[in-house]
Short mmCIF file of C-alpha atoms in Angstrom, two decimals:
data_model
loop_
_atom_site.label_atom_id
_atom_site.label_comp_id
_atom_site.label_asym_id
_atom_site.label_seq_id
_atom_site.Cartn_x
_atom_site.Cartn_y
_atom_site.Cartn_z
CA UNK C 1 -8.22 -4.30 -9.82
CA UNK C 2 -7.65 -1.07 -7.96
CA UNK C 3 -5.45 1.97 -8.52
CA UNK C 4 -4.05 3.77 -5.48
CA UNK C 5 -2.01 6.86 -6.48
CA UNK C 6 0.68 7.78 -3.98
CA UNK C 7 0.56 11.37 -2.79
CA UNK C 8 4.27 11.07 -1.95
CA UNK C 9 4.73 12.23 -5.55
CA UNK C 10 2.11 14.99 -5.27
CA UNK C 11 2.63 18.70 -4.62
CA UNK C 12 2.61 18.90 -0.82
CA UNK C 13 1.69 22.61 -0.94
CA UNK C 14 -1.56 21.79 -2.77
CA UNK C 15 -2.70 18.48 -1.36
CA UNK C 16 -6.44 19.16 -1.58
CA UNK C 17 -6.16 19.93 -5.30
CA UNK C 18 -3.89 16.92 -5.78
CA UNK C 19 -6.47 14.66 -4.13
CA UNK C 20 -9.23 16.11 -6.32
CA UNK C 21 -7.14 15.21 -9.36
CA UNK C 22 -7.29 11.49 -8.45
CA UNK C 23 -11.03 11.21 -7.81
CA UNK C 24 -11.20 8.55 -10.56
CA UNK C 25 -8.84 6.32 -8.54
CA UNK C 26 -9.93 3.79 -5.89
CA UNK C 27 -7.73 5.00 -3.04
CA UNK C 28 -5.26 7.71 -2.12
CA UNK C 29 -2.07 6.04 -0.92
CA UNK C 30 -0.53 8.01 1.96
CA UNK C 31 3.09 7.19 2.85
CA UNK C 32 3.85 7.83 6.50
CA UNK C 33 7.59 7.72 7.31
CA UNK C 34 9.18 8.42 10.68
CA UNK C 35 12.91 8.79 9.85
CA UNK C 36 13.57 5.71 12.03
CA UNK C 37 12.15 2.67 10.25
CA UNK C 38 13.09 4.33 6.95
CA UNK C 39 15.58 7.16 6.36
CA UNK C 40 12.97 9.73 5.37
CA UNK C 41 10.37 11.87 7.11
CA UNK C 42 7.06 12.59 5.38
CA UNK C 43 3.80 13.30 7.17
CA UNK C 44 1.89 12.04 10.18
CA UNK C 45 -1.40 12.04 12.03
CA UNK C 46 -2.41 15.73 11.80
CA UNK C 47 -1.94 15.76 8.01
CA UNK C 48 -3.79 12.46 7.58
CA UNK C 49 -6.66 13.85 9.64
CA UNK C 50 -6.82 16.93 7.37
CA UNK C 51 -6.61 14.81 4.19
CA UNK C 52 -9.41 12.50 5.34
CA UNK C 53 -11.76 15.48 5.62
CA UNK C 54 -11.27 16.57 1.99
CA UNK C 55 -10.31 13.43 0.05
CA UNK C 56 -12.81 12.30 -2.63
CA UNK C 57 -11.46 8.74 -2.29
CA UNK C 58 -10.70 6.68 0.85
CA UNK C 59 -7.22 6.90 2.38
CA UNK C 60 -4.88 3.91 2.30
CA UNK C 61 -2.14 4.70 4.85
CA UNK C 62 1.18 2.86 4.50
CA UNK C 63 3.02 3.17 7.81
CA UNK C 64 6.78 2.95 7.34
CA UNK C 65 7.29 3.54 11.04
CA UNK C 66 8.65 1.88 14.15
CA UNK C 67 6.26 0.55 16.79
CA UNK C 68 3.07 0.28 14.72
CA UNK C 69 1.63 -1.67 17.68
CA UNK C 70 1.40 1.70 19.43
CA UNK C 71 0.84 4.12 16.55
CA UNK C 72 -1.23 2.33 13.88
CA UNK C 73 -4.64 2.60 15.62
CA UNK C 74 -4.37 6.41 15.63
CA UNK C 75 -4.45 6.45 11.82
CA UNK C 76 -7.86 4.76 11.80
CA UNK C 77 -9.07 7.33 14.30
CA UNK C 78 -7.66 10.04 11.99
CA UNK C 79 -9.86 8.78 9.17
CA UNK C 80 -7.89 6.17 7.19
CA UNK C 81 -10.04 3.32 5.87
CA UNK C 82 -7.06 1.04 5.21
CA UNK C 83 -3.92 0.97 7.35
CA UNK C 84 -0.83 -1.05 6.40
CA UNK C 85 1.98 -1.69 8.88
CA UNK C 86 5.38 -3.28 8.28
CA UNK C 87 5.75 -6.77 9.70
CA UNK C 88 9.46 -6.04 10.29
CA UNK C 89 8.51 -3.23 12.70
CA UNK C 90 5.66 -4.88 14.59
CA UNK C 91 6.14 -6.66 17.91
CA UNK C 92 2.82 -8.50 17.51
CA UNK C 93 1.69 -8.37 13.85
CA UNK C 94 -1.46 -10.40 14.47
CA UNK C 95 -2.40 -8.14 17.37
CA UNK C 96 -1.92 -4.99 15.26
CA UNK C 97 -4.05 -6.40 12.44
CA UNK C 98 -6.85 -7.43 14.82
CA UNK C 99 -6.80 -4.00 16.48
CA UNK C 100 -7.09 -2.25 13.10
CA UNK C 101 -10.00 -4.45 12.07
CA UNK C 102 -11.64 -3.96 15.46
CA UNK C 103 -11.59 -0.21 14.84
CA UNK C 104 -13.35 -0.72 11.50
CA UNK C 105 -10.44 -0.36 9.06
CA UNK C 106 -8.92 -2.77 6.57
CA UNK C 107 -5.71 -4.26 7.98
CA UNK C 108 -2.72 -4.47 5.64
CA UNK C 109 0.72 -5.96 6.26
CA UNK C 110 3.75 -4.85 4.25
CA UNK C 111 6.92 -6.80 3.60
CA UNK C 112 10.19 -5.31 2.42
CA UNK C 113 12.07 -6.75 -0.59
CA UNK C 114 14.46 -8.78 1.58
CA UNK C 115 11.72 -10.14 3.84
CA UNK C 116 10.51 -13.63 2.92
CA UNK C 117 6.78 -14.33 2.77
CA UNK C 118 6.61 -17.91 4.05
CA UNK C 119 7.07 -17.17 7.80
CA UNK C 120 4.03 -14.87 7.77
CA UNK C 121 1.60 -16.95 5.73
CA UNK C 122 -0.30 -17.98 8.86
CA UNK C 123 -1.26 -14.34 9.51
CA UNK C 124 -3.55 -14.30 6.44
CA UNK C 125 -6.80 -14.95 8.37
CA UNK C 126 -6.26 -11.66 10.21
CA UNK C 127 -5.34 -9.59 7.14
CA UNK C 128 -7.30 -7.78 4.43
CA UNK C 129 -4.25 -6.95 2.31
CA UNK C 130 -0.60 -7.90 1.85
CA UNK C 131 1.69 -5.22 0.43
CA UNK C 132 4.71 -6.58 -1.43
CA UNK C 133 7.22 -3.74 -1.72
CA UNK C 134 8.76 -3.55 -5.18
CA UNK C 135 11.38 -1.04 -4.02
CA UNK C 136 13.25 -0.61 -0.74
CA UNK C 137 10.86 1.60 1.25
CA UNK C 138 11.82 5.17 2.03
CA UNK C 139 11.77 7.25 -1.13
CA UNK C 140 9.57 7.75 -4.19
CA UNK C 141 10.81 7.51 -7.75
CA UNK C 142 12.93 4.38 -7.35
CA UNK C 143 13.37 1.65 -9.95
CA UNK C 144 10.95 -1.27 -9.95
CA UNK C 145 12.34 -4.57 -8.62
CA UNK C 146 11.06 -7.29 -10.96
CA UNK C 147 12.70 -9.90 -8.72
CA UNK C 148 9.79 -9.41 -6.29
CA UNK C 149 7.28 -10.98 -8.71
CA UNK C 150 7.86 -14.53 -7.42
CA UNK C 151 6.93 -13.23 -3.96
CA UNK C 152 3.70 -11.74 -5.34
CA UNK C 153 2.96 -15.15 -6.90
CA UNK C 154 3.70 -16.88 -3.58
CA UNK C 155 1.31 -14.59 -1.71
CA UNK C 156 -1.37 -15.13 -4.38
CA UNK C 157 -0.92 -18.91 -4.03
CA UNK C 158 -1.26 -18.63 -0.22
CA UNK C 159 -4.44 -16.58 -0.61
CA UNK C 160 -5.83 -19.22 -2.99
CA UNK C 161 -5.07 -21.96 -0.47
CA UNK C 162 -6.42 -19.97 2.46
CA UNK C 163 -9.49 -19.03 0.47
CA UNK C 164 -10.08 -15.62 2.00
CA UNK C 165 -10.68 -12.25 0.38
CA UNK C 166 -7.19 -10.78 0.77
CA UNK C 167 -5.95 -8.11 -1.61
CA UNK C 168 -2.35 -8.09 -2.84
CA UNK C 169 -0.83 -4.65 -3.27
CA UNK C 170 2.39 -3.68 -5.02
CA UNK C 171 4.19 -0.41 -4.33
CA UNK C 172 7.38 0.96 -5.82
CA UNK C 173 8.29 1.80 -9.40
CA UNK C 174 4.83 0.78 -10.60
CA UNK C 175 4.14 2.39 -13.98
CA UNK C 176 2.65 1.70 -17.40
CA UNK C 177 5.88 -0.19 -18.16
CA UNK C 178 5.75 -2.48 -15.09
CA UNK C 179 2.12 -2.77 -14.03
CA UNK C 180 1.28 -5.63 -16.41
CA UNK C 181 3.84 -8.00 -14.88
CA UNK C 182 2.46 -7.14 -11.42
CA UNK C 183 -1.08 -8.01 -12.55
CA UNK C 184 0.10 -11.22 -14.18
CA UNK C 185 1.89 -12.23 -10.96
CA UNK C 186 -1.35 -11.84 -9.01
CA UNK C 187 -1.43 -8.29 -7.64
CA UNK C 188 -4.78 -6.52 -7.60
CA UNK C 189 -4.03 -3.17 -5.92
CA UNK C 190 -1.45 -0.96 -7.62
CA UNK C 191 0.28 1.98 -5.97
CA UNK C 192 1.65 4.47 -8.49
CA UNK C 193 3.35 7.73 -7.57
CA UNK C 194 5.30 9.49 -10.29
CA UNK C 195 3.50 7.35 -12.91
CA UNK C 196 0.35 9.30 -12.01
CA UNK C 197 1.45 12.59 -10.51
CA UNK C 198 4.37 12.95 -12.91
CA UNK C 199 1.99 13.10 -15.87
CA UNK C 200 0.33 16.21 -17.36
CA UNK C 201 -3.06 14.49 -17.45
CA UNK C 202 -3.57 12.69 -14.14
CA UNK C 203 -7.01 11.13 -14.91
CA UNK C 204 -5.64 9.81 -18.22
CA UNK C 205 -2.66 8.25 -16.41
CA UNK C 206 -5.05 6.49 -14.00
CA UNK C 207 -7.22 5.29 -16.89
CA UNK C 208 -4.17 3.94 -18.73
CA UNK C 209 -3.03 1.94 -15.70
CA UNK C 210 -6.57 0.60 -15.25
CA UNK C 211 -6.73 -0.56 -18.87
CA UNK C 212 -3.33 -2.27 -18.64
CA UNK C 213 -4.14 -4.20 -15.47
CA UNK C 214 -7.60 -5.18 -16.75
CA UNK C 215 -5.95 -6.79 -19.78
CA UNK C 216 -3.48 -8.77 -17.65
CA UNK C 217 -5.53 -9.72 -14.62
CA UNK C 218 -4.64 -13.00 -12.95
CA UNK C 219 -7.31 -15.73 -13.30
#
């Protein structure tokens, strides 16, 4: 059970200090948006490269960008240890995943709320993580979509059948109020933005999420 605070909710003028504040987390979740695949622009390769040099925890880059086939490998070279691309944006999802793994990173594949899981189940052997979006990607601070829990369960069932070591990540509106149902549905990596960075005591917020998911872990 891993906690991956999203720096999308952090103070962009003080990112080194904001990363230091989450040293008790497992990952720093870095949202990369290109204003094409999603209607928002955040940060890209030069910032990721700078973050990788100072982060006390490994970087988990979530690429909400067009043409990850071309751009995703650069994020491994910039220092990300986990890179997640959107299956809706990839020309050759299996090829992207294999390239990421070949470069030494964990390969993640994200699916948007309206994207079904079943057509992509056969990609599991080439993946280290599946990210089930629990909001429409593009902006932080949105409301959690509980209707995505059956999809989390479906991915968990596929992973059980396939038998590999594939993590299931949830991202969007994850908080102390929603994280338990994510854990019960089978998620094991939890991205939380405002639920961590919106709190006065960031380490306490991380500890609270950890305690909640530990109590509701799937079997």
